mmCIF file of N, CA and C in Angstrom:
data_model
loop_
_atom_site.group_PDB
_atom_site.id
_atom_site.type_symbol
_atom_site.label_atom_id
_atom_site.label_comp_id
_atom_site.label_asym_id
_atom_site.label_seq_id
_atom_site.Cartn_x
_atom_site.Cartn_y
_atom_site.Cartn_z
ATOM 1 N N SER A 1 -14.575 -133.295 245.744
ATOM 2 C CA SER A 1 -14.297 -134.683 246.101
ATOM 3 C C SER A 1 -13.696 -135.399 244.921
ATOM 4 N N PRO A 2 -12.741 -136.308 245.208
ATOM 5 C CA PRO A 2 -12.076 -137.003 244.121
ATOM 6 C C PRO A 2 -13.014 -137.907 243.357
ATOM 7 N N GLY A 3 -13.959 -138.514 243.987
ATOM 8 C CA GLY A 3 -14.896 -139.388 243.272
ATOM 9 C C GLY A 3 -15.747 -138.604 242.316
ATOM 10 N N GLY A 4 -16.126 -137.389 242.713
ATOM 11 C CA GLY A 4 -16.951 -136.545 241.859
ATOM 12 C C GLY A 4 -16.186 -136.091 240.635
ATOM 13 N N ALA A 5 -14.894 -135.813 240.837
ATOM 14 C CA ALA A 5 -14.081 -135.387 239.709
ATOM 15 C C ALA A 5 -13.910 -136.519 238.724
ATOM 16 N N GLN A 6 -13.745 -137.713 239.262
ATOM 17 C CA GLN A 6 -13.616 -138.885 238.382
ATOM 18 C C GLN A 6 -14.913 -139.118 237.629
ATOM 19 N N ALA A 7 -16.006 -138.916 238.309
ATOM 20 C CA ALA A 7 -17.303 -139.105 237.655
ATOM 21 C C ALA A 7 -17.458 -138.078 236.536
ATOM 22 N N TRP A 8 -17.047 -136.847 236.834
ATOM 23 C CA TRP A 8 -17.117 -135.821 235.802
ATOM 24 C C TRP A 8 -16.191 -136.160 234.646
ATOM 25 N N ALA A 9 -15.019 -136.633 234.979
ATOM 26 C CA ALA A 9 -14.063 -136.997 233.942
ATOM 27 C C ALA A 9 -14.604 -138.153 233.120
ATOM 28 N N ALA A 10 -15.232 -139.115 233.790
ATOM 29 C CA ALA A 10 -15.809 -140.256 233.079
ATOM 30 C C ALA A 10 -16.946 -139.780 232.185
ATOM 31 N N MET A 11 -17.772 -138.859 232.699
ATOM 32 C CA MET A 11 -18.880 -138.340 231.904
ATOM 33 C C MET A 11 -18.350 -137.529 230.726
ATOM 34 N N ASP A 12 -17.295 -136.751 230.977
ATOM 35 C CA ASP A 12 -16.684 -135.983 229.895
ATOM 36 C C ASP A 12 -16.121 -136.916 228.832
ATOM 37 N N THR A 13 -15.502 -138.016 229.282
ATOM 38 C CA THR A 13 -14.933 -138.986 228.351
ATOM 39 C C THR A 13 -16.041 -139.614 227.516
ATOM 40 N N VAL A 14 -17.128 -140.008 228.178
ATOM 41 C CA VAL A 14 -18.261 -140.611 227.461
ATOM 42 C C VAL A 14 -18.838 -139.594 226.481
ATOM 43 N N SER A 15 -19.008 -138.354 226.956
ATOM 44 C CA SER A 15 -19.554 -137.317 226.092
ATOM 45 C C SER A 15 -18.615 -137.061 224.905
ATOM 46 N N LEU A 16 -17.310 -137.021 225.194
ATOM 47 C CA LEU A 16 -16.324 -136.812 224.149
ATOM 48 C C LEU A 16 -16.346 -137.960 223.146
ATOM 49 N N GLU A 17 -16.472 -139.192 223.644
ATOM 50 C CA GLU A 17 -16.547 -140.357 222.748
ATOM 51 C C GLU A 17 -17.793 -140.284 221.872
ATOM 52 N N HIS A 18 -18.914 -139.843 222.480
ATOM 53 C CA HIS A 18 -20.153 -139.685 221.688
ATOM 54 C C HIS A 18 -19.961 -138.619 220.602
ATOM 55 N N GLN A 19 -19.317 -137.529 220.982
ATOM 56 C CA GLN A 19 -19.063 -136.459 220.010
ATOM 57 C C GLN A 19 -18.149 -136.959 218.886
ATOM 58 N N ILE A 20 -17.099 -137.720 219.307
ATOM 59 C CA ILE A 20 -16.173 -138.266 218.306
ATOM 60 C C ILE A 20 -16.918 -139.202 217.363
ATOM 61 N N GLN A 21 -17.758 -140.075 217.920
ATOM 62 C CA GLN A 21 -18.533 -141.009 217.087
ATOM 63 C C GLN A 21 -19.483 -140.240 216.158
ATOM 64 N N SER A 22 -20.097 -139.184 216.707
ATOM 65 C CA SER A 22 -21.015 -138.378 215.900
ATOM 66 C C SER A 22 -20.256 -137.704 214.755
ATOM 67 N N VAL A 23 -19.083 -137.139 215.087
ATOM 68 C CA VAL A 23 -18.276 -136.496 214.047
ATOM 69 C C VAL A 23 -17.838 -137.528 213.015
ATOM 70 N N GLN A 24 -17.451 -138.723 213.476
ATOM 71 C CA GLN A 24 -17.033 -139.779 212.542
ATOM 72 C C GLN A 24 -18.192 -140.194 211.630
ATOM 73 N N ARG A 25 -19.416 -140.277 212.209
ATOM 74 C CA ARG A 25 -20.583 -140.605 211.382
ATOM 75 C C ARG A 25 -20.822 -139.509 210.340
ATOM 76 N N HIS A 26 -20.702 -138.253 210.784
ATOM 77 C CA HIS A 26 -20.876 -137.138 209.845
ATOM 78 C C HIS A 26 -19.809 -137.187 208.744
ATOM 79 N N ILE A 27 -18.557 -137.459 209.151
ATOM 80 C CA ILE A 27 -17.474 -137.550 208.170
ATOM 81 C C ILE A 27 -17.751 -138.689 207.199
ATOM 82 N N SER A 28 -18.181 -139.833 207.715
ATOM 83 C CA SER A 28 -18.495 -140.982 206.866
ATOM 84 C C SER A 28 -19.632 -140.633 205.906
ATOM 85 N N PHE A 29 -20.674 -139.976 206.445
ATOM 86 C CA PHE A 29 -21.797 -139.563 205.605
ATOM 87 C C PHE A 29 -21.320 -138.604 204.512
ATOM 88 N N LEU A 30 -20.510 -137.605 204.925
ATOM 89 C CA LEU A 30 -20.012 -136.627 203.956
ATOM 90 C C LEU A 30 -19.131 -137.290 202.903
ATOM 91 N N LYS A 31 -18.321 -138.279 203.299
ATOM 92 C CA LYS A 31 -17.486 -139.002 202.333
ATOM 93 C C LYS A 31 -18.353 -139.744 201.324
ATOM 94 N N LYS A 32 -19.415 -140.404 201.829
ATOM 95 C CA LYS A 32 -20.327 -141.115 200.918
ATOM 96 C C LYS A 32 -21.000 -140.124 199.965
ATOM 97 N N GLU A 33 -21.438 -138.997 200.512
ATOM 98 C CA GLU A 33 -22.064 -137.967 199.679
ATOM 99 C C GLU A 33 -21.082 -137.452 198.631
ATOM 100 N N GLN A 34 -19.822 -137.254 199.065
ATOM 101 C CA GLN A 34 -18.801 -136.764 198.142
ATOM 102 C C GLN A 34 -18.548 -137.784 197.030
ATOM 103 N N VAL A 35 -18.468 -139.076 197.397
ATOM 104 C CA VAL A 35 -18.266 -140.131 196.398
ATOM 105 C C VAL A 35 -19.434 -140.143 195.406
ATOM 106 N N ALA A 36 -20.670 -140.054 195.931
ATOM 107 C CA ALA A 36 -21.849 -140.054 195.056
ATOM 108 C C ALA A 36 -21.836 -138.820 194.149
ATOM 109 N N LEU A 37 -21.484 -137.662 194.738
ATOM 110 C CA LEU A 37 -21.446 -136.429 193.958
ATOM 111 C C LEU A 37 -20.378 -136.513 192.870
ATOM 112 N N LEU A 38 -19.192 -137.027 193.234
ATOM 113 C CA LEU A 38 -18.119 -137.181 192.246
ATOM 114 C C LEU A 38 -18.524 -138.157 191.144
ATOM 115 N N ARG A 39 -19.192 -139.261 191.518
ATOM 116 C CA ARG A 39 -19.668 -140.223 190.517
ATOM 117 C C ARG A 39 -20.668 -139.553 189.578
ATOM 118 N N ASP A 40 -21.626 -138.817 190.147
ATOM 119 C CA ASP A 40 -22.623 -138.125 189.321
ATOM 120 C C ASP A 40 -21.969 -137.085 188.413
ATOM 121 N N LEU A 41 -20.994 -136.345 188.976
ATOM 122 C CA LEU A 41 -20.283 -135.353 188.158
ATOM 123 C C LEU A 41 -19.505 -136.033 187.036
ATOM 124 N N HIS A 42 -18.875 -137.162 187.354
ATOM 125 C CA HIS A 42 -18.128 -137.903 186.327
ATOM 126 C C HIS A 42 -19.073 -138.380 185.218
ATOM 127 N N LEU A 43 -20.240 -138.912 185.611
ATOM 128 C CA LEU A 43 -21.223 -139.353 184.611
ATOM 129 C C LEU A 43 -21.707 -138.174 183.768
ATOM 130 N N GLU A 44 -21.932 -137.030 184.412
ATOM 131 C CA GLU A 44 -22.374 -135.839 183.677
ATOM 132 C C GLU A 44 -21.286 -135.377 182.708
ATOM 133 N N ILE A 45 -20.025 -135.425 183.152
ATOM 134 C CA ILE A 45 -18.909 -135.059 182.272
ATOM 135 C C ILE A 45 -18.862 -136.000 181.075
ATOM 136 N N LEU A 46 -19.015 -137.309 181.315
ATOM 137 C CA LEU A 46 -19.007 -138.278 180.213
ATOM 138 C C LEU A 46 -20.157 -138.013 179.246
ATOM 139 N N ARG A 47 -21.344 -137.726 179.806
ATOM 140 C CA ARG A 47 -22.509 -137.445 178.968
ATOM 141 C C ARG A 47 -22.268 -136.193 178.121
ATOM 142 N N LEU A 48 -21.713 -135.154 178.761
ATOM 143 C CA LEU A 48 -21.437 -133.911 178.037
ATOM 144 C C LEU A 48 -20.342 -134.109 176.989
ATOM 145 N N GLN A 49 -19.324 -134.923 177.299
ATOM 146 C CA GLN A 49 -18.276 -135.212 176.309
ATOM 147 C C GLN A 49 -18.864 -135.941 175.106
ATOM 148 N N LYS A 50 -19.754 -136.917 175.389
ATOM 149 C CA LYS A 50 -20.397 -137.654 174.299
ATOM 150 C C LYS A 50 -21.233 -136.700 173.449
ATOM 151 N N ARG A 51 -21.994 -135.834 174.111
ATOM 152 C CA ARG A 51 -22.837 -134.873 173.381
ATOM 153 C C ARG A 51 -21.964 -133.923 172.560
ATOM 154 N N CYS A 52 -20.858 -133.496 173.147
ATOM 155 C CA CYS A 52 -19.931 -132.614 172.430
ATOM 156 C C CYS A 52 -19.378 -133.324 171.194
ATOM 157 N N SER A 53 -19.016 -134.598 171.342
ATOM 158 C CA SER A 53 -18.513 -135.376 170.200
ATOM 159 C C SER A 53 -19.581 -135.496 169.117
ATOM 160 N N GLU A 54 -20.828 -135.768 169.544
ATOM 161 C CA GLU A 54 -21.923 -135.880 168.575
ATOM 162 C C GLU A 54 -22.127 -134.562 167.826
ATOM 163 N N LEU A 55 -22.125 -133.458 168.576
ATOM 164 C CA LEU A 55 -22.330 -132.152 167.944
ATOM 165 C C LEU A 55 -21.168 -131.802 167.019
ATOM 166 N N THR A 56 -19.942 -132.151 167.445
ATOM 167 C CA THR A 56 -18.771 -131.905 166.599
ATOM 168 C C THR A 56 -18.884 -132.714 165.311
ATOM 169 N N HIS A 57 -19.301 -133.984 165.439
ATOM 170 C CA HIS A 57 -19.482 -134.840 164.264
ATOM 171 C C HIS A 57 -20.552 -134.260 163.342
ATOM 172 N N ASP A 58 -21.683 -133.847 163.935
ATOM 173 C CA ASP A 58 -22.754 -133.238 163.132
ATOM 174 C C ASP A 58 -22.244 -132.006 162.392
ATOM 175 N N LEU A 59 -21.485 -131.170 163.100
ATOM 176 C CA LEU A 59 -20.952 -129.956 162.486
ATOM 177 C C LEU A 59 -20.007 -130.303 161.341
ATOM 178 N N GLU A 60 -19.134 -131.290 161.560
ATOM 179 C CA GLU A 60 -18.204 -131.706 160.506
ATOM 180 C C GLU A 60 -18.962 -132.245 159.298
ATOM 181 N N MET A 61 -20.020 -133.036 159.548
ATOM 182 C CA MET A 61 -20.822 -133.574 158.445
ATOM 183 C C MET A 61 -21.490 -132.435 157.672
ATOM 184 N N ARG A 62 -22.047 -131.472 158.416
ATOM 185 C CA ARG A 62 -22.712 -130.346 157.748
ATOM 186 C C ARG A 62 -21.713 -129.526 156.944
ATOM 187 N N GLU A 63 -20.522 -129.328 157.522
ATOM 188 C CA GLU A 63 -19.492 -128.587 156.787
ATOM 189 C C GLU A 63 -19.092 -129.348 155.524
ATOM 190 N N ALA A 64 -18.973 -130.685 155.643
ATOM 191 C CA ALA A 64 -18.614 -131.498 154.470
ATOM 192 C C ALA A 64 -19.717 -131.411 153.416
ATOM 193 N N GLN A 65 -20.988 -131.525 153.869
ATOM 194 C CA GLN A 65 -22.107 -131.414 152.930
ATOM 195 C C GLN A 65 -22.130 -130.033 152.286
ATOM 196 N N SER A 66 -21.899 -129.011 153.110
ATOM 197 C CA SER A 66 -21.885 -127.645 152.590
ATOM 198 C C SER A 66 -20.774 -127.490 151.558
ATOM 199 N N HIS A 67 -19.600 -128.064 151.863
ATOM 200 C CA HIS A 67 -18.473 -128.001 150.921
ATOM 201 C C HIS A 67 -18.832 -128.735 149.627
ATOM 202 N N GLN A 68 -19.460 -129.925 149.774
ATOM 203 C CA GLN A 68 -19.857 -130.691 148.583
ATOM 204 C C GLN A 68 -20.887 -129.908 147.769
ATOM 205 N N GLN A 69 -21.835 -129.271 148.471
ATOM 206 C CA GLN A 69 -22.854 -128.495 147.760
ATOM 207 C C GLN A 69 -22.224 -127.303 147.047
ATOM 208 N N GLU A 70 -21.262 -126.655 147.725
ATOM 209 C CA GLU A 70 -20.574 -125.533 147.078
ATOM 210 C C GLU A 70 -19.813 -126.020 145.850
ATOM 211 N N GLU A 71 -19.152 -127.175 145.985
ATOM 212 C CA GLU A 71 -18.393 -127.737 144.860
ATOM 213 C C GLU A 71 -19.346 -128.081 143.710
ATOM 214 N N ALA A 72 -20.474 -128.732 144.044
ATOM 215 C CA ALA A 72 -21.467 -129.084 143.016
ATOM 216 C C ALA A 72 -22.020 -127.815 142.368
ATOM 217 N N SER A 73 -22.255 -126.795 143.179
ATOM 218 C CA SER A 73 -22.772 -125.531 142.650
ATOM 219 C C SER A 73 -21.759 -124.898 141.699
ATOM 220 N N ARG A 74 -20.466 -124.918 142.090
ATOM 221 C CA ARG A 74 -19.429 -124.367 141.205
ATOM 222 C C ARG A 74 -19.362 -125.156 139.900
ATOM 223 N N GLU A 75 -19.458 -126.495 140.000
ATOM 224 C CA GLU A 75 -19.427 -127.328 138.785
ATOM 225 C C GLU A 75 -20.610 -127.001 137.879
ATOM 226 N N LEU A 76 -21.803 -126.871 138.480
ATOM 227 C CA LEU A 76 -22.991 -126.551 137.680
ATOM 228 C C LEU A 76 -22.860 -125.173 137.034
ATOM 229 N N GLU A 77 -22.335 -124.206 137.796
ATOM 230 C CA GLU A 77 -22.139 -122.873 137.221
ATOM 231 C C GLU A 77 -21.159 -122.935 136.054
ATOM 232 N N SER A 78 -20.099 -123.719 136.223
ATOM 233 C CA SER A 78 -19.103 -123.859 135.153
ATOM 234 C C SER A 78 -19.729 -124.506 133.918
ATOM 235 N N LYS A 79 -20.501 -125.595 134.128
ATOM 236 C CA LYS A 79 -21.179 -126.253 133.003
ATOM 237 C C LYS A 79 -22.156 -125.296 132.334
ATOM 238 N N CYS A 80 -22.866 -124.520 133.153
ATOM 239 C CA CYS A 80 -23.840 -123.566 132.615
ATOM 240 C C CYS A 80 -23.133 -122.527 131.744
ATOM 241 N N ARG A 81 -21.987 -122.006 132.237
ATOM 242 C CA ARG A 81 -21.234 -121.030 131.432
ATOM 243 C C ARG A 81 -20.761 -121.664 130.123
ATOM 244 N N ALA A 82 -20.295 -122.927 130.196
ATOM 245 C CA ALA A 82 -19.826 -123.615 128.981
ATOM 246 C C ALA A 82 -20.979 -123.785 127.992
ATOM 247 N N LEU A 83 -22.154 -124.190 128.508
ATOM 248 C CA LEU A 83 -23.317 -124.362 127.624
ATOM 249 C C LEU A 83 -23.773 -123.029 127.042
ATOM 250 N N GLU A 84 -23.743 -121.967 127.863
ATOM 251 C CA GLU A 84 -24.114 -120.646 127.346
ATOM 252 C C GLU A 84 -23.144 -120.216 126.250
ATOM 253 N N SER A 85 -21.866 -120.529 126.453
ATOM 254 C CA SER A 85 -20.859 -120.200 125.438
ATOM 255 C C SER A 85 -21.125 -120.979 124.153
ATOM 256 N N GLN A 86 -21.428 -122.289 124.291
ATOM 257 C CA GLN A 86 -21.760 -123.109 123.109
ATOM 258 C C GLN A 86 -23.005 -122.564 122.413
ATOM 259 N N LEU A 87 -23.995 -122.188 123.218
ATOM 260 C CA LEU A 87 -25.236 -121.653 122.654
ATOM 261 C C LEU A 87 -24.959 -120.375 121.865
ATOM 262 N N ALA A 88 -24.134 -119.495 122.433
ATOM 263 C CA ALA A 88 -23.794 -118.249 121.732
ATOM 264 C C ALA A 88 -23.049 -118.559 120.435
ATOM 265 N N ALA A 89 -22.123 -119.532 120.487
ATOM 266 C CA ALA A 89 -21.367 -119.902 119.278
ATOM 267 C C ALA A 89 -22.304 -120.469 118.217
ATOM 268 N N ARG A 90 -23.240 -121.318 118.631
ATOM 269 C CA ARG A 90 -24.181 -121.905 117.665
ATOM 270 C C ARG A 90 -25.128 -120.855 117.114
ATOM 271 N N ALA A 91 -25.530 -119.913 117.966
ATOM 272 C CA ALA A 91 -26.401 -118.831 117.484
ATOM 273 C C ALA A 91 -25.660 -118.001 116.440
ATOM 274 N N ALA A 92 -24.374 -117.737 116.689
ATOM 275 C CA ALA A 92 -23.572 -116.979 115.709
ATOM 276 C C ALA A 92 -23.431 -117.780 114.416
ATOM 277 N N ALA A 93 -23.184 -119.093 114.545
ATOM 278 C CA ALA A 93 -23.062 -119.946 113.351
ATOM 279 C C ALA A 93 -24.379 -119.968 112.582
ATOM 280 N N ASN A 94 -25.506 -120.070 113.301
ATOM 281 C CA ASN A 94 -26.821 -120.057 112.641
ATOM 282 C C ASN A 94 -27.055 -118.739 111.920
ATOM 283 N N ALA A 95 -26.672 -117.629 112.561
ATOM 284 C CA ALA A 95 -26.843 -116.321 111.916
ATOM 285 C C ALA A 95 -26.006 -116.257 110.637
ATOM 286 N N GLU A 96 -24.781 -116.785 110.695
ATOM 287 C CA GLU A 96 -23.910 -116.811 109.508
ATOM 288 C C GLU A 96 -24.533 -117.670 108.414
ATOM 289 N N LEU A 97 -25.064 -118.846 108.802
ATOM 290 C CA LEU A 97 -25.715 -119.722 107.814
ATOM 291 C C LEU A 97 -26.934 -119.040 107.198
ATOM 292 N N ARG A 98 -27.706 -118.313 108.010
ATOM 293 C CA ARG A 98 -28.869 -117.594 107.473
ATOM 294 C C ARG A 98 -28.433 -116.543 106.452
ATOM 295 N N ARG A 99 -27.329 -115.832 106.768
ATOM 296 C CA ARG A 99 -26.816 -114.842 105.801
ATOM 297 C C ARG A 99 -26.417 -115.535 104.500
ATOM 298 N N GLU A 100 -25.728 -116.674 104.627
ATOM 299 C CA GLU A 100 -25.319 -117.416 103.424
ATOM 300 C C GLU A 100 -26.534 -117.880 102.634
ATOM 301 N N VAL A 101 -27.542 -118.418 103.344
ATOM 302 C CA VAL A 101 -28.762 -118.877 102.662
ATOM 303 C C VAL A 101 -29.434 -117.699 101.951
ATOM 304 N N ALA A 102 -29.517 -116.548 102.643
ATOM 305 C CA ALA A 102 -30.142 -115.368 102.027
ATOM 306 C C ALA A 102 -29.370 -114.944 100.779
ATOM 307 N N GLN A 103 -28.023 -114.966 100.863
ATOM 308 C CA GLN A 103 -27.214 -114.607 99.685
ATOM 309 C C GLN A 103 -27.448 -115.590 98.545
ATOM 310 N N ARG A 104 -27.495 -116.874 98.874
ATOM 311 C CA ARG A 104 -27.699 -117.889 97.831
ATOM 312 C C ARG A 104 -29.091 -117.778 97.230
ATOM 313 N N GLU A 105 -30.096 -117.496 98.089
ATOM 314 C CA GLU A 105 -31.450 -117.308 97.557
ATOM 315 C C GLU A 105 -31.489 -116.114 96.609
ATOM 316 N N ALA A 106 -30.770 -115.045 96.996
ATOM 317 C CA ALA A 106 -30.709 -113.866 96.114
ATOM 318 C C ALA A 106 -30.017 -114.231 94.805
ATOM 319 N N LEU A 107 -28.936 -115.020 94.892
ATOM 320 C CA LEU A 107 -28.223 -115.452 93.686
ATOM 321 C C LEU A 107 -29.116 -116.330 92.820
ATOM 322 N N VAL A 108 -29.840 -117.284 93.455
ATOM 323 C CA VAL A 108 -30.758 -118.157 92.713
ATOM 324 C C VAL A 108 -31.829 -117.318 92.032
ATOM 325 N N SER A 109 -32.369 -116.338 92.765
ATOM 326 C CA SER A 109 -33.401 -115.474 92.187
ATOM 327 C C SER A 109 -32.845 -114.694 90.991
ATOM 328 N N ALA A 110 -31.632 -114.160 91.151
ATOM 329 C CA ALA A 110 -31.002 -113.418 90.042
ATOM 330 C C ALA A 110 -30.747 -114.344 88.861
ATOM 331 N N LEU A 111 -30.279 -115.573 89.117
ATOM 332 C CA LEU A 111 -30.030 -116.533 88.034
ATOM 333 C C LEU A 111 -31.327 -116.913 87.330
ATOM 334 N N ARG A 112 -32.424 -117.057 88.094
ATOM 335 C CA ARG A 112 -33.720 -117.375 87.478
ATOM 336 C C ARG A 112 -34.155 -116.247 86.550
ATOM 337 N N CYS A 113 -34.013 -115.014 87.059
ATOM 338 C CA CYS A 113 -34.376 -113.859 86.214
ATOM 339 C C CYS A 113 -33.534 -113.850 84.945
ATOM 340 N N SER A 114 -32.239 -114.063 85.131
ATOM 341 C CA SER A 114 -31.331 -114.072 83.976
ATOM 342 C C SER A 114 -31.708 -115.198 83.023
ATOM 343 N N LEU A 115 -32.026 -116.381 83.574
ATOM 344 C CA LEU A 115 -32.408 -117.528 82.751
ATOM 345 C C LEU A 115 -33.690 -117.227 81.981
ATOM 346 N N ARG A 116 -34.702 -116.626 82.656
ATOM 347 C CA ARG A 116 -35.955 -116.281 81.966
ATOM 348 C C ARG A 116 -35.692 -115.265 80.849
ATOM 349 N N SER A 117 -34.844 -114.313 81.189
ATOM 350 C CA SER A 117 -34.514 -113.301 80.175
ATOM 351 C C SER A 117 -33.830 -113.959 78.980
ATOM 352 N N GLU A 118 -32.854 -114.846 79.263
ATOM 353 C CA GLU A 118 -32.172 -115.578 78.183
ATOM 354 C C GLU A 118 -33.172 -116.425 77.400
ATOM 355 N N GLU A 119 -34.104 -117.066 78.137
ATOM 356 C CA GLU A 119 -35.109 -117.923 77.497
ATOM 357 C C GLU A 119 -35.990 -117.088 76.556
ATOM 358 N N ARG A 120 -36.393 -115.885 77.032
ATOM 359 C CA ARG A 120 -37.229 -115.013 76.174
ATOM 360 C C ARG A 120 -36.459 -114.588 74.916
ATOM 361 N N ARG A 121 -35.201 -114.172 75.124
ATOM 362 C CA ARG A 121 -34.408 -113.768 73.947
ATOM 363 C C ARG A 121 -34.230 -114.935 72.990
ATOM 364 N N PHE A 122 -33.985 -116.133 73.548
ATOM 365 C CA PHE A 122 -33.807 -117.321 72.724
ATOM 366 C C PHE A 122 -35.084 -117.607 71.934
ATOM 367 N N LEU A 123 -36.255 -117.545 72.634
ATOM 368 C CA LEU A 123 -37.533 -117.808 71.959
ATOM 369 C C LEU A 123 -37.812 -116.749 70.882
ATOM 370 N N GLU A 124 -37.508 -115.481 71.214
ATOM 371 C CA GLU A 124 -37.712 -114.423 70.205
ATOM 372 C C GLU A 124 -36.807 -114.652 68.994
ATOM 373 N N GLU A 125 -35.549 -114.997 69.273
ATOM 374 C CA GLU A 125 -34.604 -115.287 68.181
ATOM 375 C C GLU A 125 -35.105 -116.474 67.366
ATOM 376 N N LEU A 126 -35.621 -117.497 68.044
ATOM 377 C CA LEU A 126 -36.141 -118.681 67.376
ATOM 378 C C LEU A 126 -37.338 -118.297 66.498
ATOM 379 N N ARG A 127 -38.238 -117.426 67.026
ATOM 380 C CA ARG A 127 -39.396 -116.989 66.238
ATOM 381 C C ARG A 127 -38.949 -116.202 65.004
ATOM 382 N N ARG A 128 -37.983 -115.303 65.213
ATOM 383 C CA ARG A 128 -37.505 -114.528 64.050
ATOM 384 C C ARG A 128 -36.928 -115.456 62.975
ATOM 385 N N ARG A 129 -36.108 -116.407 63.381
ATOM 386 C CA ARG A 129 -35.512 -117.327 62.407
ATOM 387 C C ARG A 129 -36.592 -118.177 61.748
ATOM 388 N N SER A 130 -37.541 -118.616 62.569
ATOM 389 C CA SER A 130 -38.630 -119.424 62.029
ATOM 390 C C SER A 130 -39.426 -118.585 61.027
ATOM 391 N N HIS A 131 -39.672 -117.326 61.365
ATOM 392 C CA HIS A 131 -40.410 -116.434 60.486
ATOM 393 C C HIS A 131 -39.614 -116.190 59.189
ATOM 394 N N ARG A 132 -38.302 -115.970 59.321
ATOM 395 C CA ARG A 132 -37.464 -115.762 58.144
ATOM 396 C C ARG A 132 -37.472 -117.003 57.256
ATOM 397 N N ALA A 133 -37.384 -118.169 57.927
ATOM 398 C CA ALA A 133 -37.381 -119.420 57.159
ATOM 399 C C ALA A 133 -38.716 -119.570 56.433
ATOM 400 N N THR A 134 -39.796 -119.152 57.092
ATOM 401 C CA THR A 134 -41.101 -119.241 56.469
ATOM 402 C C THR A 134 -41.165 -118.265 55.300
ATOM 403 N N VAL A 135 -40.625 -117.070 55.489
ATOM 404 C CA VAL A 135 -40.654 -116.051 54.445
ATOM 405 C C VAL A 135 -39.815 -116.516 53.267
ATOM 406 N N LEU A 136 -38.720 -117.119 53.499
ATOM 407 C CA LEU A 136 -37.850 -117.566 52.421
ATOM 408 C C LEU A 136 -38.463 -118.804 51.816
#
């Protein structure tokens, strides 16, 4: 019957409209979910970029500190070598001065012996002359 077909067509149209509305609601829901997901992903990307920048900065600072420490260490090693060199030079100079002092002490000792010997000969000569003068 034509009325029945129209009723079926009307019911199909209503059912189709309900399905279309349901699909549109699902699409709208999915779009909102997608927007929220994209926003969250964007925030996570920003957070990770910030963290990456912080870590890069920390690494650069540590590398700079490490470089400064290496430079300071090289400077200290250089100063230490210079001081060790000065110390060796002064030790050599001190050893030379000790040799000179020892030589001079030996010379002074020899001169004292010579002086005492001269003094004894002089005194003996003086006694002989004094004795001769007394005898005469």
